[in-house]
mmCIF file of C-alpha atoms (C1' of nucleotides) in Angstrom:
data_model
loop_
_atom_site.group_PDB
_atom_site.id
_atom_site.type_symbol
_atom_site.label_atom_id
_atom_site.label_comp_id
_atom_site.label_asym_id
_atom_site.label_seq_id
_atom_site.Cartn_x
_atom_site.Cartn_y
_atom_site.Cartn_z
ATOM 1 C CA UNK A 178 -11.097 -3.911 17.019
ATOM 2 C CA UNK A 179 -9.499 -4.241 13.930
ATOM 3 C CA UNK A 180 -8.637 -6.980 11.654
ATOM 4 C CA UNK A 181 -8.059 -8.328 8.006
ATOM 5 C CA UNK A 182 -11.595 -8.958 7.519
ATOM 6 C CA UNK A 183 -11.737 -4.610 8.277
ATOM 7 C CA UNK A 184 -9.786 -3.854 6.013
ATOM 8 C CA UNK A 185 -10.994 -6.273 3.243
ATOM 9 C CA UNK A 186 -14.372 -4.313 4.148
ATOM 10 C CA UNK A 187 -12.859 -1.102 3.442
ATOM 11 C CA UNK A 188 -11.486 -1.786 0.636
ATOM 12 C CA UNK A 189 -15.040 -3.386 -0.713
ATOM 13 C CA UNK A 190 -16.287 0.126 0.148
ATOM 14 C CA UNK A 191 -14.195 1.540 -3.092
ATOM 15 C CA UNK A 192 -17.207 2.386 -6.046
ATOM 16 C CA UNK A 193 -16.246 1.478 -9.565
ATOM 17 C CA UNK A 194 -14.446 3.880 -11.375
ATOM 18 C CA UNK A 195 -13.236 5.445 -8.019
ATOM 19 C CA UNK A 196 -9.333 4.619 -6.435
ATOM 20 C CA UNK A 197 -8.016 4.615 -3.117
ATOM 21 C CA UNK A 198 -4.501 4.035 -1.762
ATOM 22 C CA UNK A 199 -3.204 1.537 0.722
ATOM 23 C CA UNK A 200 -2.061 4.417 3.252
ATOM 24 C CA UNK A 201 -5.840 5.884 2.881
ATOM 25 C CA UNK A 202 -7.378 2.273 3.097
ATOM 26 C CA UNK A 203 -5.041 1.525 6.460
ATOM 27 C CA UNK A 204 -6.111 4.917 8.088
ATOM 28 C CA UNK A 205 -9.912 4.464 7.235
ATOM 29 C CA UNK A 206 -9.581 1.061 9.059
ATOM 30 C CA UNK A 207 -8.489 1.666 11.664
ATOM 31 C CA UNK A 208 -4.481 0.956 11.464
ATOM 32 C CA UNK A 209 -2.851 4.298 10.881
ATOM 33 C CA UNK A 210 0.611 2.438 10.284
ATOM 34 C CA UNK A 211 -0.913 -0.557 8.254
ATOM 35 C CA UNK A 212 -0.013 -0.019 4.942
ATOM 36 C CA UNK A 213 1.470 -3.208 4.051
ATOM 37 C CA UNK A 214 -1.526 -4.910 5.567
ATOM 38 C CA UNK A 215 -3.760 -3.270 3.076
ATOM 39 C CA UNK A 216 -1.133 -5.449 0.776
ATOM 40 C CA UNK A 217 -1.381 -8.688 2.366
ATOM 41 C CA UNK A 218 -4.895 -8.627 2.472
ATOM 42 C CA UNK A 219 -5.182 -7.979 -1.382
ATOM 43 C CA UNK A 220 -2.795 -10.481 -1.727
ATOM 44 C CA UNK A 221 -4.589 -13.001 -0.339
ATOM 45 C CA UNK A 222 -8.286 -11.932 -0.776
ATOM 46 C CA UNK A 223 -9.034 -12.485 -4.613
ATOM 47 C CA UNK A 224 -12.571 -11.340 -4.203
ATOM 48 C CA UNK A 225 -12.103 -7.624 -4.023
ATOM 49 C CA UNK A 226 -11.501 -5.079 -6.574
ATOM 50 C CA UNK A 227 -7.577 -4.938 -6.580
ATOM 51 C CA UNK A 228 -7.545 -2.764 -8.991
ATOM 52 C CA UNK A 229 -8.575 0.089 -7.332
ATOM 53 C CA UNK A 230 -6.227 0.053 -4.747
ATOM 54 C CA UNK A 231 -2.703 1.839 -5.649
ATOM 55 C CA UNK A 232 0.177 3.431 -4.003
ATOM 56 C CA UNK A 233 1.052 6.594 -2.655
ATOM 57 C CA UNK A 234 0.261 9.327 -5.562
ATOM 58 C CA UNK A 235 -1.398 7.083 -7.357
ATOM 59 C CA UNK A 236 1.160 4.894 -8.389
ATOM 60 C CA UNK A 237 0.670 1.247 -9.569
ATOM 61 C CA UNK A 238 2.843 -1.288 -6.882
ATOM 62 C CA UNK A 239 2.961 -4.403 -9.102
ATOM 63 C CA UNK A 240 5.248 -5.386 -11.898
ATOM 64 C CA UNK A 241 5.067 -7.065 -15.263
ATOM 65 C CA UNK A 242 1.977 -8.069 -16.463
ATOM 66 C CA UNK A 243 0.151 -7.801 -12.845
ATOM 67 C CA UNK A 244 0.252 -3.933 -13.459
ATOM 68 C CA UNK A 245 -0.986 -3.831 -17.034
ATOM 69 C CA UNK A 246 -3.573 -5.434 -16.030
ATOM 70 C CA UNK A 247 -4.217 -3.320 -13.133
ATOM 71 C CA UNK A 248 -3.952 -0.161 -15.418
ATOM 72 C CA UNK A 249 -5.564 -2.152 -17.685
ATOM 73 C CA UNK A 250 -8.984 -2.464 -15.566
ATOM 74 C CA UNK A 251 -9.148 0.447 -13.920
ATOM 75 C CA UNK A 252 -8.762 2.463 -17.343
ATOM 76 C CA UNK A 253 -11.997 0.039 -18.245
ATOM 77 C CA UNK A 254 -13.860 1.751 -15.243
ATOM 78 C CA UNK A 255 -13.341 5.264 -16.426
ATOM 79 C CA UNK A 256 -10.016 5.954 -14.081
ATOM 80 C CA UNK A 257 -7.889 8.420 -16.381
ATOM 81 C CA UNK A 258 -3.503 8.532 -16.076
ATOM 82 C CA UNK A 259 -1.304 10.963 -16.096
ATOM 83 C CA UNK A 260 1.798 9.282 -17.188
ATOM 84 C CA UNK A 261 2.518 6.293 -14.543
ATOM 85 C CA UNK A 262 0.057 7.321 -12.204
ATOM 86 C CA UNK A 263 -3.858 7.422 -11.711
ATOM 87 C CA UNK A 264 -5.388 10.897 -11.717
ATOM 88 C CA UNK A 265 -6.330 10.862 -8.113
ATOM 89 C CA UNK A 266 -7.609 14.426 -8.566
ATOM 90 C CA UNK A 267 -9.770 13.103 -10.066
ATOM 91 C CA UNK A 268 -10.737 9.397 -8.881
ATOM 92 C CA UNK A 269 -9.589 9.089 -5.791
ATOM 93 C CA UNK A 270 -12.792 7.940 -3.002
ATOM 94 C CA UNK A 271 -12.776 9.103 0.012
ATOM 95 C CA UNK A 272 -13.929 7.479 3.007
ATOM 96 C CA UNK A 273 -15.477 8.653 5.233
ATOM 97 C CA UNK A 274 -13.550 8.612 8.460
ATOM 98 C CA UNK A 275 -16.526 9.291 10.457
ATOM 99 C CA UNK A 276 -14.479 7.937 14.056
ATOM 100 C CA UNK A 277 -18.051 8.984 16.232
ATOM 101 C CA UNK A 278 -19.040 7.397 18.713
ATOM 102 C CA UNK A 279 -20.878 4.387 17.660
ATOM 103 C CA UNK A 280 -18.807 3.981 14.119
ATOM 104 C CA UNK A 281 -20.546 4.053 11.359
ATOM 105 C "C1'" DA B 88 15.080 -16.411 18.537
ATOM 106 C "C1'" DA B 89 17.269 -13.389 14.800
ATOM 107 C "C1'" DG B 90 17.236 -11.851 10.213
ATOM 108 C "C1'" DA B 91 15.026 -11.361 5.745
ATOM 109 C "C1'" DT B 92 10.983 -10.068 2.983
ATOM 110 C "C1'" DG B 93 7.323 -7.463 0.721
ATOM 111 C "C1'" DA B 94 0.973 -5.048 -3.875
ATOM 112 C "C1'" DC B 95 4.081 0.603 1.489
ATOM 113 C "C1'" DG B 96 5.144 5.667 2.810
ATOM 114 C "C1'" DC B 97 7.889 9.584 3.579
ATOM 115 C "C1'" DC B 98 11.976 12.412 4.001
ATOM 116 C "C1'" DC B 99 16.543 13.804 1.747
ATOM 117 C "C1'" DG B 100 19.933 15.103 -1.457
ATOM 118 C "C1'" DC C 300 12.010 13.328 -11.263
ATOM 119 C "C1'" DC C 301 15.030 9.702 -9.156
ATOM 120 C "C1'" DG C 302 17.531 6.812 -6.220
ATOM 121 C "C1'" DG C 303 18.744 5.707 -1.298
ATOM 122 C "C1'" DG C 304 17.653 5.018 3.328
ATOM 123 C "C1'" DC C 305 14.762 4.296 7.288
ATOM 124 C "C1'" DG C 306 10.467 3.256 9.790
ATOM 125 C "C1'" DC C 307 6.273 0.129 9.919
ATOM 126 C "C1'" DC C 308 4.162 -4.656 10.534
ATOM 127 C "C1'" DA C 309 2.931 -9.504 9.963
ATOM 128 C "C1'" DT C 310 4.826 -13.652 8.052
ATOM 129 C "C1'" DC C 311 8.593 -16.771 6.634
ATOM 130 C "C1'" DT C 312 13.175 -18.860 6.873
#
DNA sequence: AAGATGACGCCCG
DNA sequence: CCGGGCGCCATCT
Protein backbone atom coordinates (compact mmCIF):
# COMPACT_ATOMS: atom_id res chain seq x y z
CA UNK A 1 0.00 0.00 0.00
CA UNK A 2 1.46 3.07 -0.82
CA UNK A 3 2.60 6.04 0.99
CA UNK A 4 5.07 9.08 1.34
CA UNK A 5 7.58 7.04 2.98
CA UNK A 6 7.28 4.86 -0.85
CA UNK A 7 7.92 7.30 -2.62
CA UNK A 8 10.73 8.94 -0.53
CA UNK A 9 12.17 5.24 -1.07
CA UNK A 10 11.96 5.53 -4.67
CA UNK A 11 13.31 8.40 -5.03
CA UNK A 12 16.47 7.22 -2.65
CA UNK A 13 16.71 4.49 -5.33
CA UNK A 14 18.07 7.35 -7.95
CA UNK A 15 22.29 6.56 -8.32
CA UNK A 16 24.44 9.64 -8.48
CA UNK A 17 24.90 11.08 -11.64
CA UNK A 18 21.58 9.42 -12.83
CA UNK A 19 17.91 11.64 -13.03
CA UNK A 20 14.48 10.67 -12.81
CA UNK A 21 11.24 12.64 -13.16
CA UNK A 22 8.36 13.09 -10.79
CA UNK A 23 5.80 11.36 -13.33
CA UNK A 24 8.46 8.29 -13.53
CA UNK A 25 9.06 8.42 -9.65
CA UNK A 26 4.93 8.44 -9.06
CA UNK A 27 4.46 5.45 -11.53
CA UNK A 28 7.43 3.36 -10.04
CA UNK A 29 5.62 3.83 -6.64
CA UNK A 30 2.92 2.88 -7.05
CA UNK A 31 0.60 6.16 -7.74
CA UNK A 32 0.23 6.42 -11.48
CA UNK A 33 -1.49 9.97 -11.01
CA UNK A 34 0.90 11.17 -8.13
CA UNK A 35 3.00 13.54 -9.57
CA UNK A 36 2.65 16.33 -7.28
CA UNK A 37 3.19 13.93 -4.43
CA UNK A 38 6.60 13.13 -5.70
CA UNK A 39 6.72 17.19 -5.00
CA UNK A 40 5.46 17.31 -1.61
CA UNK A 41 7.51 14.68 -0.50
CA UNK A 42 10.77 16.46 -1.75
CA UNK A 43 9.47 19.33 -0.29
CA UNK A 44 9.34 18.18 2.90
CA UNK A 45 11.99 15.36 3.03
CA UNK A 46 15.46 17.25 3.04
CA UNK A 47 17.34 14.02 3.22
CA UNK A 48 17.09 12.86 -0.34
CA UNK A 49 18.87 13.81 -3.38
CA UNK A 50 16.49 16.59 -4.80
CA UNK A 51 18.49 17.19 -7.29
CA UNK A 52 17.94 14.41 -9.27
CA UNK A 53 14.46 14.63 -9.50
CA UNK A 54 13.11 17.02 -12.47
CA UNK A 55 10.13 17.55 -14.57
CA UNK A 56 8.69 16.21 -17.52
CA UNK A 57 11.60 16.29 -20.35
CA UNK A 58 13.92 16.98 -18.08
CA UNK A 59 13.08 20.25 -17.10
CA UNK A 60 14.13 21.95 -13.79
CA UNK A 61 10.56 22.93 -11.63
CA UNK A 62 12.10 25.47 -9.22
CA UNK A 63 12.87 29.11 -9.60
CA UNK A 64 15.57 31.56 -8.65
CA UNK A 65 18.35 30.40 -6.94
CA UNK A 66 16.61 26.89 -5.89
CA UNK A 67 17.22 25.86 -9.62
CA UNK A 68 20.81 26.99 -10.01
CA UNK A 69 21.51 25.15 -7.49
CA UNK A 70 19.71 22.21 -8.67
CA UNK A 71 21.51 22.53 -12.12
CA UNK A 72 24.19 23.43 -10.19
CA UNK A 73 24.58 19.85 -8.37
CA UNK A 74 23.52 17.68 -10.69
CA UNK A 75 26.09 19.18 -13.35
CA UNK A 76 28.66 18.28 -10.23
CA UNK A 77 27.50 14.55 -10.62
CA UNK A 78 28.29 14.28 -14.27
CA UNK A 79 24.44 15.07 -15.53
CA UNK A 80 25.09 17.01 -18.96
CA UNK A 81 22.18 19.96 -20.43
CA UNK A 82 20.97 20.64 -23.41
CA UNK A 83 19.87 24.15 -23.08
CA UNK A 84 17.19 24.27 -20.03
CA UNK A 85 16.89 20.75 -19.72
CA UNK A 86 18.89 17.59 -18.44
CA UNK A 87 19.99 15.18 -21.16
CA UNK A 88 17.71 12.42 -20.12
CA UNK A 89 19.02 10.42 -23.08
CA UNK A 90 21.46 10.22 -21.45
CA UNK A 91 20.93 10.24 -17.47
CA UNK A 92 17.77 9.39 -16.96
CA UNK A 93 17.46 5.90 -14.31
CA UNK A 94 15.12 3.72 -14.80
CA UNK A 95 13.37 1.77 -12.34
CA UNK A 96 12.60 -1.08 -12.49
CA UNK A 97 8.87 -1.54 -12.45
CA UNK A 98 9.14 -5.10 -11.72
CA UNK A 99 4.98 -5.20 -10.43
CA UNK A 100 5.48 -9.43 -9.81
CA UNK A 101 4.04 -10.99 -7.54
CA UNK A 102 5.85 -10.57 -4.36
CA UNK A 103 7.37 -6.87 -5.35
CA UNK A 104 10.62 -6.56 -5.38
C1' DA B 1 -17.74 22.76 3.31
C1' DA B 2 -15.97 25.37 -0.93
C1' DG B 3 -12.25 27.42 -3.23
C1' DA B 4 -7.34 28.22 -3.83
C1' DT B 5 -2.63 26.41 -4.25
C1' DG B 6 1.52 24.09 -5.90
C1' DA B 7 9.14 21.25 -6.96
C1' DC B 8 3.27 18.26 -12.16
C1' DG B 9 1.82 16.36 -16.93
C1' DC B 10 -0.27 16.42 -21.30
C1' DC B 11 -2.96 18.06 -25.17
C1' DC B 12 -3.88 22.14 -28.38
C1' DG B 13 -3.35 25.96 -31.32
C1' DC C 1 9.15 26.58 -29.00
C1' DC C 2 5.47 28.91 -26.22
C1' DG C 3 1.48 30.11 -23.79
C1' DG C 4 -3.20 28.55 -22.21
C1' DG C 5 -6.24 25.34 -20.31
C1' DC C 6 -7.65 21.23 -17.93
C1' DG C 7 -7.06 17.07 -15.08
C1' DC C 8 -4.76 15.14 -10.79
C1' DC C 9 -4.19 15.07 -5.56
C1' DA C 10 -3.23 16.34 -0.78
C1' DT C 11 -3.07 20.38 2.06
C1' DC C 12 -4.39 25.10 3.44
C1' DT C 13 -7.47 29.06 3.93
Amino acid sequence: MPSPSSIAATIRRIPRGKVSTYGAVARAAGYPRGARLVARVLRGAFDLPWQRVLGAGGEIKLRGESAAEQRFRLQAEGVTFRGRRADLKKHEFHFTKAKRKTER
